[in-house]
């Protein structure tokens, strides 16, 4: 694995850690870790696709499409939860949904071969 790919895989895993860590530590509260983690997953994931396409890595486009949809849902839950929190209308269910969907995406990443 070349150095650039290692960097982005690590950033991708840190994004997952930020989302799940935030949901576990600050139950029901949309922290900046959650929101930025969700954004980071989309950016680092797309960069990883680019790196794999450019190199000799195999890209399963169906799997990537599903992961992108789930990641967009994670980001939507996080952004809406953060927006509501700012208006004093906290919605813990959206935060938990973001965490659960992120774990589903990690399972898709590892189990879908
Ligand atoms: C919440 C969102 C996401 C989570 C939790 C997540 C999780 C993961 C995890 C745990 C891995 C490591 C799997 C392994 O190396 O065995 C991985 C790899 C990968 N993810 Fe994601 N992912 C997310 C979003 C995305 C998105 C949106 C894309 C692209 C559109 C993407 C593209 C990739 C690619 C290409 C790899 C493989 C890297 C390699 O070749 O080793 N991911 N993801």
GROMACS .gro file of C-alpha atoms and ligand atoms in nm:
model
  156
    1UNK     CA    1   0.000   0.000   0.000
    2UNK     CA    2   0.156   0.332  -0.097
    3UNK     CA    3   0.206   0.606   0.161
    4UNK     CA    4  -0.077   0.829   0.032
    5UNK     CA    5  -0.327   0.545   0.058
    6UNK     CA    6  -0.210   0.459   0.411
    7UNK     CA    7  -0.266   0.824   0.513
    8UNK     CA    8  -0.622   0.826   0.377
    9UNK     CA    9  -0.712   0.483   0.520
   10UNK     CA   10  -0.597   0.610   0.863
   11UNK     CA   11  -0.800   0.934   0.819
   12UNK     CA   12  -1.099   0.722   0.709
   13UNK     CA   13  -1.072   0.509   1.025
   14UNK     CA   14  -1.027   0.821   1.242
   15UNK     CA   15  -1.349   0.959   1.089
   16UNK     CA   16  -1.532   0.643   1.196
   17UNK     CA   17  -1.378   0.674   1.543
   18UNK     CA   18  -1.489   1.040   1.567
   19UNK     CA   19  -1.851   0.951   1.480
   20UNK     CA   20  -1.887   0.643   1.702
   21UNK     CA   21  -1.677   0.796   1.983
   22UNK     CA   22  -1.892   1.109   1.985
   23UNK     CA   23  -2.217   0.911   1.993
   24UNK     CA   24  -2.095   0.691   2.279
   25UNK     CA   25  -1.932   0.965   2.490
   26UNK     CA   26  -2.191   1.242   2.439
   27UNK     CA   27  -2.508   1.039   2.413
   28UNK     CA   28  -2.773   1.219   2.211
   29UNK     CA   29  -2.565   1.537   2.160
   30UNK     CA   30  -2.445   1.628   1.809
   31UNK     CA   31  -2.084   1.732   1.876
   32UNK     CA   32  -1.845   1.886   1.615
   33UNK     CA   33  -1.668   1.545   1.620
   34UNK     CA   34  -1.986   1.383   1.492
   35UNK     CA   35  -2.053   1.643   1.223
   36UNK     CA   36  -1.692   1.667   1.101
   37UNK     CA   37  -1.645   1.290   1.125
   38UNK     CA   38  -1.947   1.239   0.899
   39UNK     CA   39  -1.816   1.496   0.648
   40UNK     CA   40  -1.466   1.343   0.662
   41UNK     CA   41  -1.599   0.996   0.576
   42UNK     CA   42  -1.745   1.120   0.248
   43UNK     CA   43  -1.430   1.313   0.152
   44UNK     CA   44  -1.174   1.049   0.255
   45UNK     CA   45  -1.391   0.771   0.107
   46UNK     CA   46  -1.409   0.944  -0.232
   47UNK     CA   47  -1.031   1.008  -0.223
   48UNK     CA   48  -0.973   0.636  -0.148
   49UNK     CA   49  -1.190   0.543  -0.448
   50UNK     CA   50  -0.976   0.778  -0.661
   51UNK     CA   51  -0.652   0.629  -0.530
   52UNK     CA   52  -0.777   0.273  -0.595
   53UNK     CA   53  -0.905   0.361  -0.944
   54UNK     CA   54  -0.572   0.527  -1.029
   55UNK     CA   55  -0.371   0.231  -0.901
   56UNK     CA   56  -0.433  -0.138  -0.948
   57UNK     CA   57  -0.680  -0.169  -0.660
   58UNK     CA   58  -1.015  -0.329  -0.737
   59UNK     CA   59  -1.321  -0.105  -0.692
   60UNK     CA   60  -1.661  -0.264  -0.631
   61UNK     CA   61  -1.888   0.012  -0.761
   62UNK     CA   62  -2.210  -0.135  -0.619
   63UNK     CA   63  -2.056  -0.154  -0.272
   64UNK     CA   64  -1.915   0.200  -0.301
   65UNK     CA   65  -2.255   0.329  -0.419
   66UNK     CA   66  -2.428   0.173  -0.118
   67UNK     CA   67  -2.159   0.308   0.119
   68UNK     CA   68  -2.193   0.656  -0.032
   69UNK     CA   69  -2.572   0.654   0.021
   70UNK     CA   70  -2.535   0.536   0.382
   71UNK     CA   71  -2.259   0.797   0.444
   72UNK     CA   72  -2.484   1.073   0.303
   73UNK     CA   73  -2.759   0.957   0.543
   74UNK     CA   74  -2.509   0.969   0.834
   75UNK     CA   75  -2.408   1.325   0.736
   76UNK     CA   76  -2.772   1.432   0.693
   77UNK     CA   77  -2.864   1.299   1.040
   78UNK     CA   78  -2.559   1.473   1.194
   79UNK     CA   79  -2.621   1.807   1.018
   80UNK     CA   80  -2.994   1.815   1.096
   81UNK     CA   81  -2.929   1.716   1.459
   82UNK     CA   82  -2.667   1.993   1.491
   83UNK     CA   83  -2.901   2.250   1.333
   84UNK     CA   84  -3.183   2.156   1.570
   85UNK     CA   85  -2.949   2.163   1.869
   86UNK     CA   86  -2.851   2.523   1.780
   87UNK     CA   87  -3.221   2.617   1.781
   88UNK     CA   88  -3.270   2.449   2.120
   89UNK     CA   89  -3.471   2.160   1.971
   90UNK     CA   90  -3.230   1.871   2.037
   91UNK     CA   91  -3.318   1.542   1.865
   92UNK     CA   92  -3.114   1.259   2.023
   93UNK     CA   93  -3.269   0.999   1.790
   94UNK     CA   94  -3.095   1.158   1.491
   95UNK     CA   95  -2.761   1.134   1.673
   96UNK     CA   96  -2.816   0.767   1.752
   97UNK     CA   97  -2.926   0.702   1.392
   98UNK     CA   98  -2.601   0.861   1.267
   99UNK     CA   99  -2.397   0.632   1.494
  100UNK     CA  100  -2.591   0.320   1.396
  101UNK     CA  101  -2.564   0.397   1.023
  102UNK     CA  102  -2.188   0.456   1.058
  103UNK     CA  103  -2.149   0.112   1.218
  104UNK     CA  104  -2.360  -0.039   0.937
  105UNK     CA  105  -2.119   0.124   0.688
  106UNK     CA  106  -1.819  -0.020   0.873
  107UNK     CA  107  -1.984  -0.365   0.852
  108UNK     CA  108  -2.050  -0.317   0.480
  109UNK     CA  109  -1.685  -0.211   0.435
  110UNK     CA  110  -1.548  -0.519   0.605
  111UNK     CA  111  -1.802  -0.797   0.539
  112UNK     CA  112  -1.902  -0.722   0.174
  113UNK     CA  113  -1.622  -0.892  -0.019
  114LIG     C1  114  -1.990   0.656   0.768
  114LIG     C2  115  -1.927   0.632   0.655
  114LIG     C3  116  -1.819   0.528   0.635
  114LIG     C4  117  -1.766   0.435   0.721
  114LIG     C5  118  -1.802   0.410   0.866
  114LIG     C6  119  -1.664   0.363   0.647
  114LIG     C7  120  -1.587   0.262   0.702
  114LIG     C8  121  -1.481   0.200   0.637
  114LIG     C9  122  -1.391   0.105   0.698
  114LIG    C10  123  -1.401   0.054   0.842
  114LIG    C11  124  -1.302   0.069   0.602
  114LIG    C12  125  -1.183  -0.027   0.619
  114LIG    C13  126  -1.218  -0.161   0.563
  114LIG    C14  127  -1.095  -0.246   0.542
  114LIG     O1  128  -0.988  -0.191   0.509
  114LIG     O2  129  -1.108  -0.366   0.556
  114LIG    C15  130  -1.334   0.140   0.480
  114LIG    C16  131  -1.267   0.128   0.362
  114LIG    C17  132  -1.301   0.196   0.248
  114LIG     N1  133  -1.401   0.289   0.233
  114LIG    FE1  134  -1.526   0.351   0.374
  114LIG     N2  135  -1.658   0.411   0.519
  114LIG    C18  136  -1.751   0.511   0.507
  114LIG    C19  137  -1.779   0.586   0.393
  114LIG    C20  138  -1.719   0.567   0.271
  114LIG    C21  139  -1.754   0.638   0.151
  114LIG    C22  140  -1.861   0.746   0.139
  114LIG    C23  141  -1.673   0.592   0.052
  114LIG    C24  142  -1.668   0.630  -0.094
  114LIG    C25  143  -1.761   0.691  -0.160
  114LIG    C26  144  -1.585   0.492   0.111
  114LIG    C27  145  -1.487   0.423   0.045
  114LIG    C28  146  -1.402   0.331   0.100
  114LIG    C29  147  -1.296   0.263   0.027
  114LIG    C30  148  -1.262   0.280  -0.121
  114LIG    C31  149  -1.232   0.177   0.120
  114LIG    C32  150  -1.120   0.076   0.090
  114LIG    C33  151  -0.983   0.130   0.117
  114LIG    C34  152  -0.884   0.025   0.074
  114LIG     O3  153  -0.871   0.003  -0.046
  114LIG     O4  154  -0.821  -0.036   0.164
  114LIG     N3  155  -1.617   0.480   0.244
  114LIG     N4  156  -1.444   0.219   0.504
   0.00000   0.00000   0.00000
